[in-house]
Tab-separated table of C-alpha atoms in Angstrom:
chain	number	residue	atom	x	y	z
A	1	MET	CA	76.543	-31.984	35.855
A	2	ASP	CA	74.998	-28.548	35.923
A	3	ALA	CA	74.811	-26.685	38.713
A	4	ARG	CA	70.983	-24.966	39.218
A	5	ASP	CA	69.397	-22.772	41.609
A	6	GLU	CA	66.313	-23.647	43.344
A	7	SER	CA	63.975	-22.568	40.021
A	8	GLY	CA	66.101	-25.265	38.284
A	9	ILE	CA	67.893	-22.668	36.040
A	10	VAL	CA	71.359	-23.844	34.758
A	11	VAL	CA	73.841	-21.223	36.845
A	12	GLY	CA	77.262	-22.422	36.056
A	13	GLY	CA	79.636	-25.461	34.422
A	14	PRO	CA	80.526	-28.741	35.784
A	15	VAL	CA	80.414	-28.468	40.046
A	16	GLY	CA	83.311	-28.851	41.390
A	17	GLY	CA	83.975	-25.262	40.137
A	18	VAL	CA	84.945	-23.826	36.699
A	19	PRO	CA	87.672	-21.079	35.743
A	20	GLY	CA	85.806	-17.801	35.127
A	21	ARG	CA	82.829	-18.792	36.792
A	22	TRP	CA	82.717	-16.198	39.459
A	23	PRO	CA	83.653	-13.305	37.325
A	24	ARG	CA	80.880	-14.609	34.613
A	25	SER	CA	78.649	-14.512	37.857
A	26	VAL	CA	79.675	-10.809	38.963
A	27	GLY	CA	78.931	-9.690	35.359
A	28	GLY	CA	75.443	-11.406	35.340
A	29	LEU	CA	74.425	-9.619	38.690
A	30	LEU	CA	75.730	-6.483	36.612
A	31	ARG	CA	73.770	-6.925	34.045
A	32	ALA	CA	70.933	-8.156	36.179
A	33	CYS	CA	70.376	-4.445	37.703
A	34	HIS	CA	69.315	-2.928	34.688
A	35	PRO	CA	72.659	-0.804	34.448
A	36	GLY	CA	71.231	1.557	31.588
A	37	PRO	CA	68.155	3.166	33.687
A	38	THR	CA	70.167	2.543	36.664
A	39	ALA	CA	72.767	4.703	35.668
A	40	VAL	CA	70.524	6.850	33.793
A	41	VAL	CA	68.448	7.961	36.860
A	42	THR	CA	71.145	7.967	39.343
A	43	LEU	CA	73.463	10.372	37.046
A	44	LEU	CA	70.278	12.610	36.740
A	45	VAL	CA	69.861	13.104	40.336
A	46	ALA	CA	73.624	14.277	40.869
A	47	GLY	CA	73.147	16.258	37.968
A	48	LEU	CA	69.659	17.930	40.133
A	49	ALA	CA	71.797	17.795	43.259
A	50	VAL	CA	74.380	20.522	41.341
A	51	ALA	CA	72.155	22.365	39.786
A	52	ALA	CA	69.868	22.952	43.319
A	53	GLY	CA	73.320	24.226	45.054
A	54	GLN	CA	73.919	20.819	47.105
A	55	ASP	CA	77.157	20.904	48.843
A	56	GLY	CA	79.768	18.177	47.747
A	57	PRO	CA	79.208	15.727	50.736
A	58	GLY	CA	75.106	16.307	50.091
A	59	CYS	CA	75.495	15.737	46.128
A	60	VAL	CA	77.467	12.361	47.030
A	61	LEU	CA	74.973	11.336	49.488
A	62	ALA	CA	71.976	11.859	47.489
A	63	THR	CA	73.653	10.093	44.873
A	64	ALA	CA	74.462	6.999	46.349
A	65	ALA	CA	71.297	7.043	47.891
A	66	VAL	CA	69.473	6.741	44.732
A	67	LEU	CA	72.218	4.701	43.124
A	68	ALA	CA	71.068	1.864	46.193
A	69	GLY	CA	67.508	2.194	45.397
A	70	GLN	CA	67.845	1.825	41.984
A	71	LEU	CA	70.112	-1.106	41.984
A	72	SER	CA	67.426	-2.453	44.692
A	73	ILE	CA	64.932	-2.085	41.940
A	74	GLY	CA	66.630	-3.742	39.178
A	75	TRP	CA	67.924	-6.690	40.943
A	76	SER	CA	64.535	-7.279	42.754
A	77	ASN	CA	62.947	-7.328	39.029
A	78	ASP	CA	65.193	-9.863	37.682
A	79	ALA	CA	64.525	-11.804	40.695
A	80	VAL	CA	60.915	-11.703	40.708
A	81	ASP	CA	60.554	-12.967	36.672
A	82	ALA	CA	63.398	-15.465	36.988
A	83	ALA	CA	60.770	-17.816	36.612
A	84	ARG	CA	58.628	-16.507	33.959
A	85	ASP	CA	61.674	-15.174	31.651
A	86	GLY	CA	63.066	-19.148	32.442
A	87	ALA	CA	59.856	-20.753	30.930
A	88	ALA	CA	59.979	-17.888	28.218
A	89	GLY	CA	63.364	-18.811	27.010
A	90	ARG	CA	64.571	-15.002	27.247
A	91	ARG	CA	68.223	-16.266	27.014
A	92	SER	CA	69.583	-12.528	26.938
A	93	LYS	CA	68.250	-12.295	30.821
A	94	PRO	CA	71.073	-12.994	32.891
A	95	VAL	CA	69.248	-15.576	35.208
A	96	ALA	CA	67.623	-16.894	32.647
A	97	GLY	CA	70.785	-17.205	30.153
A	98	GLY	CA	72.397	-18.668	33.520
A	99	ALA	CA	74.516	-15.949	34.117
A	100	VAL	CA	73.745	-15.550	37.797
A	101	THR	CA	71.442	-17.627	39.983
A	102	ALA	CA	67.868	-16.016	41.106
A	103	ARG	CA	69.031	-16.200	44.654
A	104	ALA	CA	72.139	-14.186	44.019
A	105	VAL	CA	69.972	-11.324	42.452
A	106	ARG	CA	67.523	-11.562	45.065
A	107	GLY	CA	70.189	-11.533	48.094
A	108	ALA	CA	71.850	-8.362	46.041
A	109	ALA	CA	68.405	-6.937	46.047
A	110	LEU	CA	67.775	-6.845	49.654
A	111	ALA	CA	71.344	-5.851	50.270
A	112	ALA	CA	70.755	-2.862	48.276
A	113	LEU	CA	67.464	-2.032	49.977
A	114	ALA	CA	68.968	-2.478	53.173
A	115	LEU	CA	71.781	0.108	52.195
A	116	CYS	CA	69.383	2.638	50.818
A	117	VAL	CA	67.516	3.127	53.755
A	118	PRO	CA	70.123	4.531	56.032
A	119	LEU	CA	71.596	6.780	53.003
A	120	SER	CA	68.385	8.246	52.255
A	121	LEU	CA	67.413	9.125	56.120
A	122	LEU	CA	71.102	10.245	56.242
A	123	TYR	CA	70.214	12.855	53.678
A	124	GLY	CA	67.092	14.289	55.524
A	125	ALA	CA	64.405	12.676	57.519
A	126	LEU	CA	61.628	14.006	54.874
A	127	ALA	CA	63.390	13.525	52.295
A	128	GLY	CA	64.722	10.336	52.775
A	129	ALA	CA	61.048	9.352	53.310
A	130	VAL	CA	59.903	10.690	50.183
A	131	HIS	CA	62.952	8.909	48.202
A	132	LEU	CA	61.671	5.899	49.908
A	133	ALA	CA	58.446	6.276	49.395
A	134	GLY	CA	59.585	5.902	45.201
A	135	VAL	CA	61.744	3.125	45.995
A	136	VAL	CA	58.644	1.271	47.649
A	137	ALA	CA	56.546	2.120	44.532
A	138	GLY	CA	59.313	0.373	42.298
A	139	TRP	CA	59.089	-2.829	44.243
A	140	ALA	CA	55.424	-2.694	44.311
A	141	TYR	CA	55.692	-2.902	40.604
A	142	ASN	CA	58.190	-5.389	40.299
A	143	LEU	CA	55.667	-7.523	42.629
A	144	GLY	CA	52.711	-7.241	40.834
A	145	VAL	CA	51.368	-3.950	39.959
A	146	LYS	CA	52.867	-4.355	36.485
A	147	SER	CA	50.513	-6.559	35.458
A	148	THR	CA	47.546	-4.238	36.681
A	149	ALA	CA	45.938	-1.007	34.487
A	150	ALA	CA	47.795	0.807	37.200
A	151	SER	CA	51.161	0.113	36.212
A	152	TRP	CA	52.169	3.397	35.446
A	153	LEU	CA	51.715	4.741	38.928
A	154	PRO	CA	55.108	3.343	40.356
A	155	TYR	CA	56.921	4.924	37.580
A	156	ALA	CA	54.900	8.336	38.084
A	157	ILE	CA	55.595	8.013	41.921
A	158	GLY	CA	59.161	7.047	41.749
A	159	PHE	CA	60.148	9.788	39.014
A	160	ALA	CA	58.419	12.318	41.031
A	161	SER	CA	60.232	11.624	44.054
A	162	LEU	CA	63.507	12.338	42.678
A	163	PRO	CA	63.458	16.253	42.612
A	164	ALA	CA	61.592	16.129	45.921
A	165	PHE	CA	64.010	14.196	47.679
A	166	VAL	CA	66.687	16.504	46.209
A	167	THR	CA	65.186	19.714	47.193
A	168	LEU	CA	63.819	18.890	50.491
A	169	GLY	CA	67.334	17.596	51.641
A	170	LEU	CA	68.885	21.323	50.748
A	171	PRO	CA	69.340	23.362	53.713
A	172	GLY	CA	65.923	24.452	55.406
A	173	ARG	CA	64.472	21.914	53.647
A	174	PRO	CA	62.313	23.847	50.803
A	175	LEU	CA	59.045	22.433	49.077
A	176	PRO	CA	60.219	21.963	45.250
A	177	ALA	CA	57.991	23.869	43.131
A	178	TRP	CA	54.562	21.598	41.822
A	179	TRP	CA	55.564	21.932	38.427
A	180	VAL	CA	58.747	20.411	38.587
A	181	VAL	CA	57.346	17.186	40.506
A	182	ALA	CA	54.365	16.759	37.976
A	183	ALA	CA	56.669	17.000	35.014
A	184	ALA	CA	59.257	14.382	36.726
A	185	ALA	CA	55.863	12.055	37.162
A	186	LEU	CA	54.928	12.532	33.310
A	187	VAL	CA	58.363	12.000	32.944
A	188	GLY	CA	58.210	8.652	34.369
A	189	VAL	CA	54.978	7.769	32.579
A	190	GLY	CA	56.677	8.254	29.047
A	191	ALA	CA	59.692	6.487	30.762
A	192	HIS	CA	57.625	3.202	31.424
A	193	LEU	CA	55.844	3.281	28.067
A	194	GLY	CA	58.995	3.538	26.197
A	195	ASP	CA	60.469	0.704	28.617
A	196	VAL	CA	57.798	-1.682	27.978
A	197	LEU	CA	57.312	-0.982	24.732
A	198	PRO	CA	59.967	-3.448	22.801
A	199	ASP	CA	58.476	-6.159	24.913
A	200	ILE	CA	54.530	-5.676	24.610
A	201	ALA	CA	54.398	-9.218	22.575
A	202	ASP	CA	56.398	-11.225	24.769
A	203	ASP	CA	54.581	-9.927	27.946
A	204	LEU	CA	51.439	-10.679	26.637
A	205	ALA	CA	52.323	-13.930	25.986
A	206	ALA	CA	53.531	-14.453	29.485
A	207	GLY	CA	50.354	-13.193	30.923
A	208	VAL	CA	51.638	-9.765	31.906
A	209	ARG	CA	48.680	-7.251	31.412
A	210	GLY	CA	49.935	-3.936	32.642
A	211	TRP	CA	48.615	-0.065	30.852
A	212	PRO	CA	51.182	-0.421	27.802
A	213	GLN	CA	50.182	-4.030	27.051
A	214	ARG	CA	46.507	-3.065	27.056
A	215	LEU	CA	47.234	-0.577	24.956
A	216	GLY	CA	49.001	-2.513	22.491
A	217	PRO	CA	52.300	-1.694	20.778
A	218	ALA	CA	50.456	0.736	18.359
A	219	GLY	CA	48.509	2.179	20.656
A	220	ALA	CA	51.686	2.515	23.205
A	221	ARG	CA	53.996	3.961	20.300
A	222	THR	CA	51.355	6.558	19.474
A	223	LEU	CA	50.867	7.755	22.986
A	224	LEU	CA	54.518	7.903	24.263
A	225	PRO	CA	55.524	11.234	23.407
A	226	VAL	CA	52.377	12.642	24.860
A	227	PRO	CA	53.041	12.733	28.576
A	228	LEU	CA	56.907	13.766	27.732
A	229	VAL	CA	55.445	16.727	25.510
A	230	ALA	CA	53.181	17.884	28.514
A	231	ALA	CA	56.536	17.664	30.740
A	232	THR	CA	58.279	19.989	28.471
A	233	ALA	CA	55.159	22.380	28.777
A	234	LEU	CA	55.479	22.350	32.428
A	235	LEU	CA	58.912	22.731	32.561
A	236	ALA	CA	58.789	25.427	30.065
A	237	LEU	CA	57.138	27.317	33.052
A	238	GLY	CA	60.243	27.970	34.857
A	239	VAL	CA	62.803	28.556	31.982
A	240	PRO	CA	63.039	32.607	31.633
A	241	GLY	CA	62.752	34.249	28.065
A	242	ALA	CA	62.719	32.496	24.864
A	243	ALA	CA	64.282	29.109	25.801
A	244	GLY	CA	61.568	27.529	27.091
A	245	ALA	CA	59.539	28.303	24.494
A	246	LEU	CA	61.984	26.987	22.000
A	247	ALA	CA	62.195	24.195	24.203
A	248	LEU	CA	58.433	23.273	23.535
A	249	VAL	CA	58.650	24.182	20.134
A	250	VAL	CA	61.571	21.564	19.727
A	251	ALA	CA	59.290	18.505	21.843
A	252	LEU	CA	56.120	19.574	19.849
A	253	GLY	CA	57.725	19.067	16.526
A	254	ALA	CA	59.738	15.966	17.317
A	255	ALA	CA	56.783	14.479	18.683
A	256	ALA	CA	54.786	15.614	15.373
A	257	GLY	CA	57.464	14.035	13.009
A	258	GLY	CA	57.672	11.002	14.986
A	259	ALA	CA	53.448	10.662	14.605
A	260	VAL	CA	53.721	10.806	11.115
A	261	LEU	CA	56.960	9.003	10.453
A	262	GLY	CA	55.843	6.240	12.667
A	263	ARG	CA	53.100	5.123	10.164
A	264	HIS	CA	55.182	3.688	8.038
A	265	ARG	CA	58.660	3.311	10.337
A	266	PRO	CA	57.755	1.976	13.915
A	267	GLY	CA	61.177	2.891	15.218
A	268	ALA	CA	60.495	6.437	14.433
A	269	ALA	CA	57.765	7.318	17.514
A	270	PHE	CA	60.122	6.003	20.079
A	271	LEU	CA	63.403	7.981	18.384
A	272	ALA	CA	60.890	11.142	18.815
A	273	ALA	CA	60.310	10.136	22.306
A	274	VAL	CA	63.946	9.789	23.032
A	275	VAL	CA	64.217	13.436	21.736
A	276	VAL	CA	61.333	14.979	24.048
A	277	ALA	CA	62.728	13.174	26.823
A	278	GLY	CA	66.181	14.994	26.116
A	279	VAL	CA	64.169	18.272	26.073
A	280	ASP	CA	62.701	17.412	29.310
A	281	VAL	CA	66.102	16.640	31.088
A	282	ALA	CA	68.205	19.317	29.706
A	283	LEU	CA	65.144	21.744	31.288
A	284	LEU	CA	65.349	19.762	34.396
A	285	LEU	CA	68.771	20.468	34.990
A	286	TRP	CA	69.110	23.884	33.374
A	287	ARG	CA	66.246	24.876	35.980
A	288	GLY	CA	67.346	22.627	39.061
A	289	THR	CA	64.696	21.245	41.070
A	290	ALA	CA	63.058	24.873	41.627
A	291	PRO	CA	62.623	25.078	45.167
A	292	VAL	CA	59.848	27.580	46.536
């Protein structure tokens, strides 16, 4: 007989224990946290903290808080979508594929959230409140905003909170430059388009009608580089000399090339967006969080 969680998804072998079941569950739990985006965002914040001149303990605390927040968002996403993924037969998803139970993923999400709260506030009351607002936005996306025309908003809020969180935790609690926060929000909008783009057809079949799904694959692919190039333009304001102008030229060139090639090669637009996003991240790390 198969062991199943409350949603009826197979989670293991015969009841009574099968060698390797728990390692498989741990692996499934790690995959359910969306390890790629979680690692990228966490490393970005660690780099921003170093670039901003934060001391060692402060860098560790900021990084730990963001890691906990990202883990909670990633796990809650898979927990909320467990039934839908199972019905759609998405076996690549850890819960739907039987690698871990929905209950375990939900418990991990709540535990990570509980850890995120004190870690964020220990970095600073105001900074922590800003970061927690970004984490709440991520949970709101998972709990239903993803299916609305405002699905871009939690991404914008979440990404904008990151440089503000790092800066507000510095000695003296300086405010981050507005254009850094605005650029981070635009990167978040681009990340939303890029994250959803491969799954638009499946999402529409499942009844998920967020902003990218309403645009459709072609519309989302065409729009993808726009917020990222806009972010480059804002970030270039803070880079002295010709470096900022060069970064903007590279971003515009990549976006234009992706738009032209994307008519015949759909993957070209996404690749161009990755290049532009890379330029934006480089500018962010070079300039730091630019406190005013």
